[in-house]
Tab-separated table of C-alpha atoms in Angstrom:
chain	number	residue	atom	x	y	z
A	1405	UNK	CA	0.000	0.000	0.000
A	1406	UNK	CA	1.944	3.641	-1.078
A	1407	UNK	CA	1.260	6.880	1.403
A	1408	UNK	CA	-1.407	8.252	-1.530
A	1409	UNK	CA	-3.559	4.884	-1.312
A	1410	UNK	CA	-2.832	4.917	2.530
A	1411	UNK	CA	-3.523	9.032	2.817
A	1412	UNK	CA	-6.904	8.235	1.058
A	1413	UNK	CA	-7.923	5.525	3.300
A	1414	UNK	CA	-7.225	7.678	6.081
A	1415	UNK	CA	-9.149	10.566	5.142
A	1416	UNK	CA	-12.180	8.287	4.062
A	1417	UNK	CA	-12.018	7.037	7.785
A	1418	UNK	CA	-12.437	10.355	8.970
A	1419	UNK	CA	-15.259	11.240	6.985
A	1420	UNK	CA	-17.329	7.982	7.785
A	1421	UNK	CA	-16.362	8.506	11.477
A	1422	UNK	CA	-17.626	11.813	11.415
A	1423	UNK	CA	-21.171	11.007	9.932
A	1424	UNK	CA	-21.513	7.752	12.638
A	1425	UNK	CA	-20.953	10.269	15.412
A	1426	UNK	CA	-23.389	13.121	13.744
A	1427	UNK	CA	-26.015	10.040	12.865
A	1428	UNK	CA	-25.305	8.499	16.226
A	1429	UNK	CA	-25.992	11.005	18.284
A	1430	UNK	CA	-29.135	12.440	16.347
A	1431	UNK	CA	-30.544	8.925	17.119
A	1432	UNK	CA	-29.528	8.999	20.594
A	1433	UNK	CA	-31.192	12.823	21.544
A	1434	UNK	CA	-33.597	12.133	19.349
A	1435	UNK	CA	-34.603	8.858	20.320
A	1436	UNK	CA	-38.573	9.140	21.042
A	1437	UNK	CA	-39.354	10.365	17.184
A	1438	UNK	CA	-35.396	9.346	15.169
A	1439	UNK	CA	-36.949	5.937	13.456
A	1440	UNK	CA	-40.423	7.883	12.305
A	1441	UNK	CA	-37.947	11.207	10.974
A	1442	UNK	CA	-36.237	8.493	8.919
A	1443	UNK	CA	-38.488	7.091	7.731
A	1444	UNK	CA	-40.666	10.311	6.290
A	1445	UNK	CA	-37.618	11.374	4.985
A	1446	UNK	CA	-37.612	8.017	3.214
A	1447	UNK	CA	-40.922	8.707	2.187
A	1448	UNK	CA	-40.193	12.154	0.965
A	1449	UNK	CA	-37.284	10.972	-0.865
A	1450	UNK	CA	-38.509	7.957	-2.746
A	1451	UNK	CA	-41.516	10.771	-3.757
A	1452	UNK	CA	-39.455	13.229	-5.028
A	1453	UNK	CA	-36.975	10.751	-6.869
A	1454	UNK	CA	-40.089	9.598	-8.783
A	1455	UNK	CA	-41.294	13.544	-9.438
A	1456	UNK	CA	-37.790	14.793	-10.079
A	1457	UNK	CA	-37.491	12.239	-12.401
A	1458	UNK	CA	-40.873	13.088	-14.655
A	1459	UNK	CA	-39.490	16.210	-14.777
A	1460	UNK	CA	-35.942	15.822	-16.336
A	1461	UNK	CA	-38.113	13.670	-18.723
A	1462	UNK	CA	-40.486	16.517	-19.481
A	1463	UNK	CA	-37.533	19.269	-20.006
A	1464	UNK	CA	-35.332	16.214	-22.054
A	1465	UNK	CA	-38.853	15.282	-24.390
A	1466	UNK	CA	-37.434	11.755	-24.084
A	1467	UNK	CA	-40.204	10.382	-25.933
A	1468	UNK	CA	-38.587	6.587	-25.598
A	1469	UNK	CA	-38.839	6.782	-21.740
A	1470	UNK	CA	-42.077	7.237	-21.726
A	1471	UNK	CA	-43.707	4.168	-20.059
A	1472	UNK	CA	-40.349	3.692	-17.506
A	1473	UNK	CA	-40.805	7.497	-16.395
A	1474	UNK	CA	-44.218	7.338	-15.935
A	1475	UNK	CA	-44.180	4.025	-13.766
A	1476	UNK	CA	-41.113	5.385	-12.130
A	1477	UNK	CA	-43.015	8.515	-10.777
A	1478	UNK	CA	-46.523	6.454	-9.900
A	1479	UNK	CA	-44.260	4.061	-7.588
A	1480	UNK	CA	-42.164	6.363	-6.223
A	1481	UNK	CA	-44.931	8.397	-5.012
A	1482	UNK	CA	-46.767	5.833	-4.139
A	1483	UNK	CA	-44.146	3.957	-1.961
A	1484	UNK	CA	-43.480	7.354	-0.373
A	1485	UNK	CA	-46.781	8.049	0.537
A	1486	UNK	CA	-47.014	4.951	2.059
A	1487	UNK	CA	-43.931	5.161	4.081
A	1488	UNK	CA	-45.475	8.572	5.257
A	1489	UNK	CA	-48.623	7.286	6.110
A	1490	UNK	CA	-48.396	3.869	7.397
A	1491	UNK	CA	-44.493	4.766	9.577
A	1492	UNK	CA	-46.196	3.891	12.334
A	1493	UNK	CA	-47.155	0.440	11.404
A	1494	UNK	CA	-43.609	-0.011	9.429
A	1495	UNK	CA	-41.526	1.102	12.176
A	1496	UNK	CA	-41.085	-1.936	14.092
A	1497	UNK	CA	-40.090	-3.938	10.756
A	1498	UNK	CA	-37.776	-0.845	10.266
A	1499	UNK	CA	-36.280	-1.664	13.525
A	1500	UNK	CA	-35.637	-5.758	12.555
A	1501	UNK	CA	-34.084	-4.429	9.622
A	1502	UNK	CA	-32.098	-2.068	11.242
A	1503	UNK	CA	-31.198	-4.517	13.675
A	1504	UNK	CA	-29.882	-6.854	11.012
A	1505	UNK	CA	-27.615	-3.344	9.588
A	1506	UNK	CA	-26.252	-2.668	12.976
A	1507	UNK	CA	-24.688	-6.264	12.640
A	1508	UNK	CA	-23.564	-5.887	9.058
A	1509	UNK	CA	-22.254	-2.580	10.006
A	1510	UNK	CA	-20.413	-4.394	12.481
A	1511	UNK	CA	-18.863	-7.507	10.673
A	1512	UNK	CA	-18.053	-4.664	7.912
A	1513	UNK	CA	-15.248	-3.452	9.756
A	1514	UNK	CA	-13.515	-6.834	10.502
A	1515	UNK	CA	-11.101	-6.416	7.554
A	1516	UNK	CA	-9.792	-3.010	9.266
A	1517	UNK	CA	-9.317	-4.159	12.318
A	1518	UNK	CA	-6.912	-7.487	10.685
A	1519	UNK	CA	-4.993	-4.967	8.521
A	1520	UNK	CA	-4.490	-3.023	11.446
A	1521	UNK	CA	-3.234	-6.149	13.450
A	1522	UNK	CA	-1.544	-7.359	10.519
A	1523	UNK	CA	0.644	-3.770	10.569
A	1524	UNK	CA	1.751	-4.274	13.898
A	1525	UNK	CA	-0.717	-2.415	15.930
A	1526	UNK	CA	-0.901	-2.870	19.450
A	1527	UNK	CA	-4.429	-1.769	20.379
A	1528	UNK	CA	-5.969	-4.176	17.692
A	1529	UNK	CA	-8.153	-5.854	20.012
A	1530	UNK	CA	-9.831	-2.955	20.846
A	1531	UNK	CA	-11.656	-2.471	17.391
A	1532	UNK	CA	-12.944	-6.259	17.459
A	1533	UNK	CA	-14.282	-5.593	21.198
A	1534	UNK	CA	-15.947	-2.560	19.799
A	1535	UNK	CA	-17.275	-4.751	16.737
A	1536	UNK	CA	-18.270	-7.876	18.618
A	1537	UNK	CA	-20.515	-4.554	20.721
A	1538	UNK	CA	-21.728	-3.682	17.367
A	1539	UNK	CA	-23.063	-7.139	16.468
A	1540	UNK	CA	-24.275	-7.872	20.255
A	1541	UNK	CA	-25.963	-4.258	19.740
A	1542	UNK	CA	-27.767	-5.616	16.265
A	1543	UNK	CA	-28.939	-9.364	17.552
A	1544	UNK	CA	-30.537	-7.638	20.298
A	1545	UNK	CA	-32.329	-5.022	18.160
A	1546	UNK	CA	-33.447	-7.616	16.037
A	1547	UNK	CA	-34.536	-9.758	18.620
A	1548	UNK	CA	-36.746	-7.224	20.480
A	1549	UNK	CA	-37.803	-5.248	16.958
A	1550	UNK	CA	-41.152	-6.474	16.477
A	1551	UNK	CA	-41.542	-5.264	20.253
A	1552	UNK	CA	-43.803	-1.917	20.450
A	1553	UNK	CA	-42.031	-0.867	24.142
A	1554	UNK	CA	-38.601	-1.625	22.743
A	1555	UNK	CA	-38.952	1.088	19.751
A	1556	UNK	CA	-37.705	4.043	21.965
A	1557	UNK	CA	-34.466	1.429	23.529
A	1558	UNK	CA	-33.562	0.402	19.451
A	1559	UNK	CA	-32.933	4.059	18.469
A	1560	UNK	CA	-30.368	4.592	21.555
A	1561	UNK	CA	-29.254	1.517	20.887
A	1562	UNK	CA	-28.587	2.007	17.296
A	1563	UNK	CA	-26.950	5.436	17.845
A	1564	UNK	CA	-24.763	3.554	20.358
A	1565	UNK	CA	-23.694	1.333	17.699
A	1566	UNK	CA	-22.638	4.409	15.682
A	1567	UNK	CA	-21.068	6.011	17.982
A	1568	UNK	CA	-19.077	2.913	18.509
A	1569	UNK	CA	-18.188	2.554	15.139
A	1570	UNK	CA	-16.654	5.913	15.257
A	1571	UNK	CA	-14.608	4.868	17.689
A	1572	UNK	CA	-13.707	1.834	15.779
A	1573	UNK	CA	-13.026	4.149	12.762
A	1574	UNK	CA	-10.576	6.421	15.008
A	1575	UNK	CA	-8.740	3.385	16.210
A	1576	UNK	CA	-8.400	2.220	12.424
A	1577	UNK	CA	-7.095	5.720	11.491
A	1578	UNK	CA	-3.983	5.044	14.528
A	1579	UNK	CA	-3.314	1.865	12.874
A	1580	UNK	CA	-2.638	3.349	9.511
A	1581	UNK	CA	-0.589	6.069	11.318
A	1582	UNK	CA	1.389	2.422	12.347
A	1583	UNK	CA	1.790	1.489	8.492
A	1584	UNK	CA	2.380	4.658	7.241
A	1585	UNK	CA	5.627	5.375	10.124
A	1586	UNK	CA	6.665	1.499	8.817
A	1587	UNK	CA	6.225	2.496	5.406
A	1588	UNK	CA	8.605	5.507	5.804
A	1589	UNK	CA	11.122	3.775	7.680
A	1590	UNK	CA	11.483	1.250	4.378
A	1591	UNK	CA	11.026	3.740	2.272
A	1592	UNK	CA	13.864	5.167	3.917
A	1593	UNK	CA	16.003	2.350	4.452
A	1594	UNK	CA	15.725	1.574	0.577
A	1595	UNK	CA	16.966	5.484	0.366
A	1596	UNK	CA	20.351	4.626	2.340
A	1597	UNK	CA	21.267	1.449	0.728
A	1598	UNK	CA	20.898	3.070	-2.822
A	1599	UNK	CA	22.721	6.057	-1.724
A	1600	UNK	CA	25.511	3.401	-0.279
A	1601	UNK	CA	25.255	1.457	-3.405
A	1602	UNK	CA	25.841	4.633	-5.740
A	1603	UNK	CA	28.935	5.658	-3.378
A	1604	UNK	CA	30.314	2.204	-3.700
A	1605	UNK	CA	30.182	2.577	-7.566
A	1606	UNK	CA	31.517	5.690	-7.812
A	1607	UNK	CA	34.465	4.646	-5.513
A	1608	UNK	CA	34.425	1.929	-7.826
A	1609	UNK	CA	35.132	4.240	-10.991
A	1610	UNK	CA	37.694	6.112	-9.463
């Protein structure tokens, strides 16, 4: 891996930390009314896909995307006024599903915490204890979804599980600090035995 590819990883691990913590903590303050927000804004976005869509298709007179625009814009409307008015209902399937996430989410950020090990850093473990939280975090949700009481518990519980993937993130970001020093010290050590190397010929010539 060279410092651009590592410099990139690095700064992509900033950003995602940075929108678990905002997203995390929304869910946590939030925690009464988070899953029905998401889920108009779900609504509101599979509606205006749908009618910003037709549009484009009006103002390009795409005459062969007729049918597909038109279908596009009844469904999406549809399936966001039904989001809209039904969240109530949908919420605690929301919740299994969002339980199941949390666990992905988790198990997602396995390979970061091997590459880390893998580079020599020592506080590895912490980022699979942090993970194995994540996935405890998601069975449970999933577990207790379908539950109306539990509702309230699943959206602190889920922002927990961001917030603790920001913390996995940060840790991830130390251990490529780790490669990137061991990747300089190489880089350097290559330096000094071509600069010996290109002495020893020109002692050589003379």
């Amino acid at each position: 891996m060279n410092l651009d590819k590592l410099k990139g990883l690095r700064r992509n691990l900033l950003l995602l930390s940075l929108l678990e913590l905002v997203c995390g903590l929304f869910m946590i303050v939030m925690n009464d009314n988070s899953l029905d927000i998401l889920i108009v804004v779900m609504g509101v976005i599979a509606a205006s896909y749908g009618i910003v869509n037709y549009f484009a298709w009006l103002i390009k007179h795409d005459k062969e995307n007729t049918v597909s625009t038109v279908i596009l814009l009844i469904v999406g409307i549809i399936a966001g006024l039904l989001l809209i008015v039904f969240r109530n209902k949908i919420i605690p399937y929301f919740t299994l599903i969002a339980g199941i996430l949390a666990a992905v989410f988790g198990l997602v950020k396995l390979p970061n915490m091997v590459s880390i090990k893998k580079a020599g850093f020592d506080k590895w473990w912490v980022v699979l204890v942090l993970i194995l939280i994540i996935v405890g975090i998601g069975i449970v949700i999933g577990i207790n979804a379908l539950n109306d009481k539990f509702i309230s518990t699943a959206s602190i519980l889920l922002g927990v599980s961001l917030v603790l993937g920001c913390a996995a993130d940060i840790f991830a970001m130390a251990g490529t600090n780790n490669i990137q020093k061991q990747l300089l010290a190489i880089e350097g050590e290559v330096d000094a035995v071509s600069d010996e190397s290109a002495n020893s010929e020109v002692k050589e010539d003379k």
